[in-house]
Structures are given as structure tokens and as C-alpha cells.
mmCIF file of C-alpha atoms and ligand atoms in Angstrom:
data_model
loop_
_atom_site.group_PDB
_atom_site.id
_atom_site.type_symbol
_atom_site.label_atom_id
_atom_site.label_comp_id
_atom_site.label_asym_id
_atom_site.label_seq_id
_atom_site.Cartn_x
_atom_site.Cartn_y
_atom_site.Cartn_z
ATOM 1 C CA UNK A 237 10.607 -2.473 26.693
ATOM 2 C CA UNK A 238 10.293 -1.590 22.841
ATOM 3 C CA UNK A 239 7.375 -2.620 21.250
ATOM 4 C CA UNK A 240 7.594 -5.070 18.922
ATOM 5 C CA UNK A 241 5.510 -5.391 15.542
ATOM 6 C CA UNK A 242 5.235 -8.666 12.937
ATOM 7 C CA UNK A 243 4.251 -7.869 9.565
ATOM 8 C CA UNK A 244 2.744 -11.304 8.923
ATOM 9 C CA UNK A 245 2.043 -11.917 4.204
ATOM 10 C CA UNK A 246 0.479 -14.870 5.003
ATOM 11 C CA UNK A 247 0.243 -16.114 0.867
ATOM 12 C CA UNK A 248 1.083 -11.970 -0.598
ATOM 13 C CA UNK A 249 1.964 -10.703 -2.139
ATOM 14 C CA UNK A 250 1.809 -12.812 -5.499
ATOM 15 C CA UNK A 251 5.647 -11.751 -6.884
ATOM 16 C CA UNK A 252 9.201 -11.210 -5.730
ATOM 17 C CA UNK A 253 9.239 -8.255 -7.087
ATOM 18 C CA UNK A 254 6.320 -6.640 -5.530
ATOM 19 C CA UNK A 255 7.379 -8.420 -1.863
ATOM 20 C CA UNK A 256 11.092 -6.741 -2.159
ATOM 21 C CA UNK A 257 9.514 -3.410 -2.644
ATOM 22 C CA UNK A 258 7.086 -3.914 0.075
ATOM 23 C CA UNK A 259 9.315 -4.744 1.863
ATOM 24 C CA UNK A 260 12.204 -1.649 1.359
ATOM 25 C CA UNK A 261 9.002 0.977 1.998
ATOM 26 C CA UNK A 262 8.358 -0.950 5.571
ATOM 27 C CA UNK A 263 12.134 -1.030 6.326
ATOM 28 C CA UNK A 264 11.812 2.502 5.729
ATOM 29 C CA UNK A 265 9.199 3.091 8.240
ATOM 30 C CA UNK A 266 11.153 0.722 10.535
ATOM 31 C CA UNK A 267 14.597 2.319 10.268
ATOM 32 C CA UNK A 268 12.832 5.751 11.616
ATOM 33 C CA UNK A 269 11.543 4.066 14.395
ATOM 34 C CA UNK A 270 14.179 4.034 17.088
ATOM 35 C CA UNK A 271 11.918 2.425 20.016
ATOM 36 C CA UNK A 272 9.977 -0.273 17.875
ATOM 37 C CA UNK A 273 11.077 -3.717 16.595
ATOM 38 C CA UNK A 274 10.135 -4.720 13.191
ATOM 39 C CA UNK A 275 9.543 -8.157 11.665
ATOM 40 C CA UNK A 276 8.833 -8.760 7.949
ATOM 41 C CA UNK A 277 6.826 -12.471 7.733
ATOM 42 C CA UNK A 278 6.878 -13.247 3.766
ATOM 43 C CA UNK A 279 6.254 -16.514 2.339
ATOM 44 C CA UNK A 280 9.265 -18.896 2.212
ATOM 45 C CA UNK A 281 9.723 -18.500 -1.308
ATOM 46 C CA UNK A 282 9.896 -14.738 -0.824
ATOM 47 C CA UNK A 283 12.703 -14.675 1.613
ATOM 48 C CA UNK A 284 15.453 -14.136 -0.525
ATOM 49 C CA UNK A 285 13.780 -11.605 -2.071
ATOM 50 C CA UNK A 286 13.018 -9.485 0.943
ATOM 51 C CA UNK A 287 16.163 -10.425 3.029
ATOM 52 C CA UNK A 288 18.539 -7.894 1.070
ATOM 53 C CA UNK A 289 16.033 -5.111 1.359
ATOM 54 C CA UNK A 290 16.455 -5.181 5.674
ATOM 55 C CA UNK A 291 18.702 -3.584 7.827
ATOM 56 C CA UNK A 292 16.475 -2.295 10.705
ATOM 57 C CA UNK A 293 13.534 -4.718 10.262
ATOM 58 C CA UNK A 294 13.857 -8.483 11.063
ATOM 59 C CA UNK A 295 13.747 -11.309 8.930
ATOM 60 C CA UNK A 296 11.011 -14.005 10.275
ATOM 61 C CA UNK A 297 9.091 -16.985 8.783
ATOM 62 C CA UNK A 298 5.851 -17.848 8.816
ATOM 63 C CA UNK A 299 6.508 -21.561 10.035
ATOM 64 C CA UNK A 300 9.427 -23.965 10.393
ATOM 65 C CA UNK A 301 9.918 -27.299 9.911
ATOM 66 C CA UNK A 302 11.226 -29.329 13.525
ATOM 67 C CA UNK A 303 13.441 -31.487 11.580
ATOM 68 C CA UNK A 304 16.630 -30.543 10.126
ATOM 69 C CA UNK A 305 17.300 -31.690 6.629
ATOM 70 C CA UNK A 306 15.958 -35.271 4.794
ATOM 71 C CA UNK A 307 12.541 -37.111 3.011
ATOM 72 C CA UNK A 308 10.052 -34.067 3.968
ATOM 73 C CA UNK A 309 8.660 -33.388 1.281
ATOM 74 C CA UNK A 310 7.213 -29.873 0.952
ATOM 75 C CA UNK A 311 8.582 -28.808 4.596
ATOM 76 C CA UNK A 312 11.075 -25.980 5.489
ATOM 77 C CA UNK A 313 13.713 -26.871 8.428
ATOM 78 C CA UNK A 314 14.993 -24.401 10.769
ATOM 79 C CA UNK A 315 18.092 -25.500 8.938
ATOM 80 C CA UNK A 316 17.838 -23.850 6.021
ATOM 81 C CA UNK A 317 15.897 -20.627 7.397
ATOM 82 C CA UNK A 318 18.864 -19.717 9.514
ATOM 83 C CA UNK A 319 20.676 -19.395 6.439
ATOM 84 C CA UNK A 320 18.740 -16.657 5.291
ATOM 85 C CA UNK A 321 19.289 -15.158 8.971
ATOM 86 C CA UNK A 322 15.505 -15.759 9.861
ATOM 87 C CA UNK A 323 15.140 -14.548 13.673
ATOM 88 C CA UNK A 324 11.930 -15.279 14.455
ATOM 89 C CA UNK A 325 9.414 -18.075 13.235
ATOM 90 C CA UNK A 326 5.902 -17.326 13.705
ATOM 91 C CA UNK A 327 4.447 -20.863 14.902
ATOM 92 C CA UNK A 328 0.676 -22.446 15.467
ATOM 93 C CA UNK A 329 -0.939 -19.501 13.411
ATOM 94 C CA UNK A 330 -4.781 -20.617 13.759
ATOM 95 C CA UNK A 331 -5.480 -20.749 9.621
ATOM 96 C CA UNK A 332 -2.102 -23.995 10.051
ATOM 97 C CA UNK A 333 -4.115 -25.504 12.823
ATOM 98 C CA UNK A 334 -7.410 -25.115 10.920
ATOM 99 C CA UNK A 335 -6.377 -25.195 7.059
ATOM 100 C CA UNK A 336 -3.570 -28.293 7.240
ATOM 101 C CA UNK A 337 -4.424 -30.011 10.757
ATOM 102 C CA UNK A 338 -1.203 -28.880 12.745
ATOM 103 C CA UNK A 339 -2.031 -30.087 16.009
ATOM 104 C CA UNK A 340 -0.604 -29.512 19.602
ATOM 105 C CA UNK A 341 2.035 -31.890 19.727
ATOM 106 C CA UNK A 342 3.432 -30.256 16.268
ATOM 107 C CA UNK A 343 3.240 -26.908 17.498
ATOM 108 C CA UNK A 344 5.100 -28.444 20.941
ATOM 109 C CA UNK A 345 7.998 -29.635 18.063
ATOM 110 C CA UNK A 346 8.218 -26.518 15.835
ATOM 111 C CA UNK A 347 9.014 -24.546 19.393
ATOM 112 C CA UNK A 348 11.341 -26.495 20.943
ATOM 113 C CA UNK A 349 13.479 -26.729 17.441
ATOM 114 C CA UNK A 350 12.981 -22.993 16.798
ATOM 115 C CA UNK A 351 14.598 -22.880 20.300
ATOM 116 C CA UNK A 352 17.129 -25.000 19.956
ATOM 117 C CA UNK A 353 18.197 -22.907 16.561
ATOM 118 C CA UNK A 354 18.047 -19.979 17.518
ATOM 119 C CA UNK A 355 15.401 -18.156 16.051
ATOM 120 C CA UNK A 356 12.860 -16.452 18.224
ATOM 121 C CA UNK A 357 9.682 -18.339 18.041
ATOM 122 C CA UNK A 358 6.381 -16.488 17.939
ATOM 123 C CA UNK A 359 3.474 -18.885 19.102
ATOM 124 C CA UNK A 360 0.266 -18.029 18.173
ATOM 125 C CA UNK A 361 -2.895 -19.034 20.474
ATOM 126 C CA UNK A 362 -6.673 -18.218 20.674
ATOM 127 C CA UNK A 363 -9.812 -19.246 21.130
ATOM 128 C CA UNK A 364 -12.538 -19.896 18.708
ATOM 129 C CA UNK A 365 -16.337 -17.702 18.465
ATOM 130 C CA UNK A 366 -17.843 -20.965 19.765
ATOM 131 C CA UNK A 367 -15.838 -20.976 22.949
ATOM 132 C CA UNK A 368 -15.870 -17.019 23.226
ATOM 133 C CA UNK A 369 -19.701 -17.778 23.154
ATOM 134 C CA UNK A 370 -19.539 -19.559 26.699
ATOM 135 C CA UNK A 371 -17.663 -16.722 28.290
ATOM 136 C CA UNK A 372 -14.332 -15.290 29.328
ATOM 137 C CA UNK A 373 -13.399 -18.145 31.639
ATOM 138 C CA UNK A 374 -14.122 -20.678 29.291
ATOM 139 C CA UNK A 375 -11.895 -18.810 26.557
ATOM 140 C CA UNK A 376 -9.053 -18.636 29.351
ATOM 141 C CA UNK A 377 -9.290 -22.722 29.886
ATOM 142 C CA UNK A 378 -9.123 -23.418 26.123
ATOM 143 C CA UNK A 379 -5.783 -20.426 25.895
ATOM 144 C CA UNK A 380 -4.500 -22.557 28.640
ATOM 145 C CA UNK A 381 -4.810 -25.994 27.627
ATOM 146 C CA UNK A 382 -2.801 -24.691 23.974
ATOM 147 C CA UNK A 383 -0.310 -23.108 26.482
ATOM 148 C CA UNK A 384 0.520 -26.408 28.217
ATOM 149 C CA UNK A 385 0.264 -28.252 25.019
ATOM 150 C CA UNK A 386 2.515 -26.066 22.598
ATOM 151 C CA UNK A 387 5.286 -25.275 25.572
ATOM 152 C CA UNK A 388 5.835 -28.778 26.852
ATOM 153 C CA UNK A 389 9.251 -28.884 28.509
ATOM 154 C CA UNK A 390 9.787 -25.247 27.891
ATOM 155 C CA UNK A 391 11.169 -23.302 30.593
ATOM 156 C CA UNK A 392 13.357 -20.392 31.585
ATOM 157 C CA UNK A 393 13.557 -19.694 27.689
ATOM 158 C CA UNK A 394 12.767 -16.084 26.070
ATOM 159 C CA UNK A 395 9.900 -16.520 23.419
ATOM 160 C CA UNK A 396 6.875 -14.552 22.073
ATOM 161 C CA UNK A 397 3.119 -15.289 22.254
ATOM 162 C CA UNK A 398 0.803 -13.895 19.874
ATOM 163 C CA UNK A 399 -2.633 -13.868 21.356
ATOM 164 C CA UNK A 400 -4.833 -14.189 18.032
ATOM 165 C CA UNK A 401 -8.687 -15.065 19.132
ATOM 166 C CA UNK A 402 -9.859 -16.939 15.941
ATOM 167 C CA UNK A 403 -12.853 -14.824 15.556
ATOM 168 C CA UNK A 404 -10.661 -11.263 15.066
ATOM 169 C CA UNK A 405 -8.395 -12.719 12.307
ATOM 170 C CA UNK A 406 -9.423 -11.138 9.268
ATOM 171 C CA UNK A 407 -12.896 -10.457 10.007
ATOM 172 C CA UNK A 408 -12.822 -6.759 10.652
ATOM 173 C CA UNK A 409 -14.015 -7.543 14.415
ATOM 174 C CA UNK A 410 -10.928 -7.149 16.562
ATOM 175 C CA UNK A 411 -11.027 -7.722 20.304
ATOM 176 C CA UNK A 412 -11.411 -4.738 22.634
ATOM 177 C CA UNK A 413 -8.144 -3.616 24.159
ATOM 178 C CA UNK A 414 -9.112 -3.997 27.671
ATOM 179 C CA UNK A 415 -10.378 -7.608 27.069
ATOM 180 C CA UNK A 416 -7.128 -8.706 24.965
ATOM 181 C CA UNK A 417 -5.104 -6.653 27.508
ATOM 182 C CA UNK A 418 -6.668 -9.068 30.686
ATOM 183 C CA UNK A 419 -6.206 -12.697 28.132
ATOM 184 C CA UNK A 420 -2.599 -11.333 28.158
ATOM 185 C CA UNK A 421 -2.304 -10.918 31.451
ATOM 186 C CA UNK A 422 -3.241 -14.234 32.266
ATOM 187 C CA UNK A 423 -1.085 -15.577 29.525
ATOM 188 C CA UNK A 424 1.812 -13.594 31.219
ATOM 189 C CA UNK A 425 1.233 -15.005 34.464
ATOM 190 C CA UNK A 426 1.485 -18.518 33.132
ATOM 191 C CA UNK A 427 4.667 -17.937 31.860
ATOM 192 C CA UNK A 428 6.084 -16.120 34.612
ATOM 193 C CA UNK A 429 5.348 -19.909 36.801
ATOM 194 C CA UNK A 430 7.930 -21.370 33.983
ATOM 195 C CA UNK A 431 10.045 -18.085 34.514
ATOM 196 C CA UNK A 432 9.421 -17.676 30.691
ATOM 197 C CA UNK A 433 10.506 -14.317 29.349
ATOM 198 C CA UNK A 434 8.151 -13.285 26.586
ATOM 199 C CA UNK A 435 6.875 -10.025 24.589
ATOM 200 C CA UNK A 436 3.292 -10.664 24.715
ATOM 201 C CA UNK A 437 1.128 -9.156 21.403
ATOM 202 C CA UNK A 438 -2.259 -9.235 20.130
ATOM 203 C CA UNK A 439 -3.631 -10.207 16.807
ATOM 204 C CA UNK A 440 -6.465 -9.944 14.580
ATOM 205 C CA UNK A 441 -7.494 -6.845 12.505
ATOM 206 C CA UNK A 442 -5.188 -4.352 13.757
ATOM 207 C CA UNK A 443 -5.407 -1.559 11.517
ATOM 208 C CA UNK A 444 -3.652 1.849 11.582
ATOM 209 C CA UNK A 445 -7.171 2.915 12.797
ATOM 210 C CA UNK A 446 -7.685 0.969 15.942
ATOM 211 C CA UNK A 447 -3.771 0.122 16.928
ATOM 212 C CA UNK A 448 -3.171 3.030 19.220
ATOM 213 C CA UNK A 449 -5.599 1.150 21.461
ATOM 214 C CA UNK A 450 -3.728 -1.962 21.739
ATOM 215 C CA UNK A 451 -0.480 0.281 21.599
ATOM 216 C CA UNK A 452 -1.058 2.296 24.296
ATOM 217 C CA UNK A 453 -2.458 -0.741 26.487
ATOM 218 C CA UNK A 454 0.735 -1.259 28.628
ATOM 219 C CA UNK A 455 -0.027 -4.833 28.673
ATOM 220 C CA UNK A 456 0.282 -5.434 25.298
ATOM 221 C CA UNK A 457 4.315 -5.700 23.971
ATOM 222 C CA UNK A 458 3.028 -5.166 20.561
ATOM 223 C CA UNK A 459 0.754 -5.992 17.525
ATOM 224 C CA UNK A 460 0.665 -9.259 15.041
ATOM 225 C CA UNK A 461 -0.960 -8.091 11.530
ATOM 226 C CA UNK A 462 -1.659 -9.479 9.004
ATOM 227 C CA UNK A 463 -3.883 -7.396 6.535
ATOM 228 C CA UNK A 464 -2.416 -3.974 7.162
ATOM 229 C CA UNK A 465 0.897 -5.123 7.034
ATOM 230 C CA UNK A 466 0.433 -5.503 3.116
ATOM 231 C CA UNK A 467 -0.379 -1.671 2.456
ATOM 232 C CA UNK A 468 2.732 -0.001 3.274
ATOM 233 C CA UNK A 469 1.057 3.150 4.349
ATOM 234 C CA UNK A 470 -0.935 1.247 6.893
ATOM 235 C CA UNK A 471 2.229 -0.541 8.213
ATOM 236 C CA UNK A 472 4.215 2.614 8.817
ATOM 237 C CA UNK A 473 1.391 4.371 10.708
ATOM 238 C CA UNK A 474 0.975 1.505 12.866
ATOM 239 C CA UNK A 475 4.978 1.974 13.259
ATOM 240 C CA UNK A 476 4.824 5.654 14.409
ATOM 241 C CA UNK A 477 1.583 4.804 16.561
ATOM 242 C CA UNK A 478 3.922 2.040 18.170
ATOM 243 C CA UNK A 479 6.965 3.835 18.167
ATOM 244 C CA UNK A 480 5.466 6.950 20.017
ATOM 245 C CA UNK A 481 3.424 5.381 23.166
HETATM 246 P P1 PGA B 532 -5.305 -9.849 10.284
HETATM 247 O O1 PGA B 532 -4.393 -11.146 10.542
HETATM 248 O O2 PGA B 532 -4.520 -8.663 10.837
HETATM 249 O O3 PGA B 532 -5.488 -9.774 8.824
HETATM 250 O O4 PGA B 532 -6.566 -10.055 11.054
HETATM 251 C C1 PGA B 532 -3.659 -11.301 11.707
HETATM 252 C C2 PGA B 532 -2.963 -12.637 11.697
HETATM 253 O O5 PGA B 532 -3.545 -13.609 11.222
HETATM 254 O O6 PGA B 532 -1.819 -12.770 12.127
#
């Protein structure tokens, strides 16, 4: 299976201008690499900026909105992001839970509309420092109880899970390959009981220094980054890393 990597912008870059040139020096990178998938994850308001600039990489958001169009003020439908061709929605990212409250039962709603559009969701899970602290198992009940939660009534679908522990994102700290590589095995063999079909990847400081370990890992489907997916040097290393494993 081709490895698949998600260029998540989180709030970058701060113009159109610089995000459509970003953007053409990734697709770049991705358009060499015959054996990888590439996502570019802008902000909303960046999409029709970056759109025109991909013909190899995907087009995904960074959230969607479960209802189609009507009084939401500030929210982004599914809607209107197929119009922009938006295949995958990256959904549950831990800063949405943490920053602006999205809970379980939105996550639940964001997947099964992202589903029900089309577009390839990508939800995110992980477990906090404070539960890592009690151990391994305890960080496998908590992954499970957002599994249930976030894929109520989901089955027999295709989808992708991020595994992002909350502790890794950003920090400089990422998880070891071998212990993301066993989270994501148990995550896989969740899904496999719904006979879910899903590219599995980690997150949380991937850089093009350490993601040959997570690469390599044939557990892991592919990579979720976020800080290294802004320097377009970075990104396109991490793209020949994936692309040659
Ligand atoms: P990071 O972010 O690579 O900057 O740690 C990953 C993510 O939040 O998706």
C-alpha cells in the first residue's frame, strides 16, 4: 500500500500568496513521488489559493462542518469544501478538542457527514501526558473509548486514523516508532472488528530527521505533520524518505 503523507498549516502560513507557493514547491516533491500520497491541509481561507497549484497532491481541510448550508455562523460545511474538490478532512485534531471544546459526539457528526460526502475523513486520536503517565494500557483504554465515541455507527467504511498522542504535537518529543507502531496496531485491530478499511499514520513532531523511523515501521501507513510540513525542504525529504521504504 502507498504511504500516505498530510501536510497539516494548522493557522500558516499568514498570506495567499506565500500558501500558493508553498504549496507548488510540495506538489513538486509530490509529483516525483510515484509510491506516496500527498495531502496539502491549508486553512479554509487558503484553499482557493492552493487548489490551482495541485495536480499530484490532494486537496484536504483541516475540519468540516456536519451540516450542509444555513444559520452557522463561522462554520464550513462539507458542502461547500467539495466544491473546491477537498478529498480528505482532517477531523478531532487534539488543539479543536482542547482550544474550542469539540467533543466526542461532534467528532462522531463531522465523520459520518465527511462520509456521507465523500471526502476521506482523517480522525485524529491520542492520549494526553497525564494518561501516558499511568502506562501503556491505560493510554490504550482512553484511544479506545475516542474510537467508540468518534466512529459511532461507522462500519464497513474506508477512513484514516491519525494517531497523534497529545504530548508529541509540537513539542519536539515524538513517540518512539516501536511504541506508536504497537498503539496502531491495536487501533487496527479495532477497526478490523467493524471491517473498517483504514491507512493508519502517526503524528506529532515528525521531522525529516526522525521520519524514516516511522516510515520504515511497516505498521505505520504514513506520517501526519504539522511543523515540517511548512518548510518545503523538510516536506520533500520526508516525501523521498516515504516514497523509498
Ligand atoms: P507537529 O504537528 O508535526 O507540529 O507536531 C502534528 C499535528 O498536529 O498534526
Amino acid at each position: 500500500m502507498k504511504k500516505l503523507l498530510i501536510a497539516n498549516w494548522k493557522a500558516n502560513p499568514d498570506a495567499p500568496g506565500r500558501a500558493a507557493r508553498l504549496a507548488k514547491q510540495i506538489e513538486r516533491g509530490a509529483a516525483r513521488a510515484k509510491k506516496t500520497d500527498v495531502v496539502i491541509a491549508p486553512p479554509f481561507v487558503f484553499l482557493s489559493a492552493v487548489a490551482p497549484a495541485l495536480r499530484h497532491a490532494k486537496l484536504g481541510a483541516q475540519d468540516l462542518f456536519w451540516e450542509d448550508t444555513g444559520p452557522y455562523t463561522g462554520e464550513v460545511s462539507w458542502h461547500q469544501l467539495r466544491h473546491f474538490r477537498t478529498a480528505y478532512a482532517i477531523i478531532g485534531h487534539s488543539e479543536r478538542r482542547r482550544l474550542v471544546g469539540e467533543t466526542d459526539g461532534m467528532v462522531n457528526k463531522k465523520i459520518l457527514a465527511a462520509l456521507r460526502a465523500g471526502i476521506m475523513p482523517v480522525l485524529c486520536i491520542g492520549e494526553s501526558k497525564e494518561t501516558r503517565r499511568k502506562g501503556v494500557a491505560a493510554a490504550k483504554r482512553f484511544v479506545e473509548s475516542q474510537l467508540k465515541k468518534d466512529l459511532a455507527g461507522v462500519h464497513a467504511r474506508s477512513l484514516v486514523v491519525a494517531y497523534e498522542p497529545i504530548w508529541a504535537i509540537g513539542t519536539g518529543i515524538p513517540d518512539s516508532p516501536a511504541s506508536a507502531g504497537d498503539m496502531i496496531e491495536f487501533i487496527r485491530r479495532f477497526l478490523a472488528k467493524r471491517r473498517i478499511a483504514a491507512r493508519i499514520l502517526y503524528g506529532g513532531s515528525v521531522t525529516a530527521e526522525n521520519a524514516r523511523g516511522f516510515l520504515d515501521h511497516k505498521g505505520i501507513d504514513g506520517a501526519l505533520v504539522g511543523g515540517a510540513s511548512l518548510k518545503e525542504k523538510e516536506f520533500n525529504i520526508i516525501i523521498t524518505i516515504a516514497n523509498h521504504g
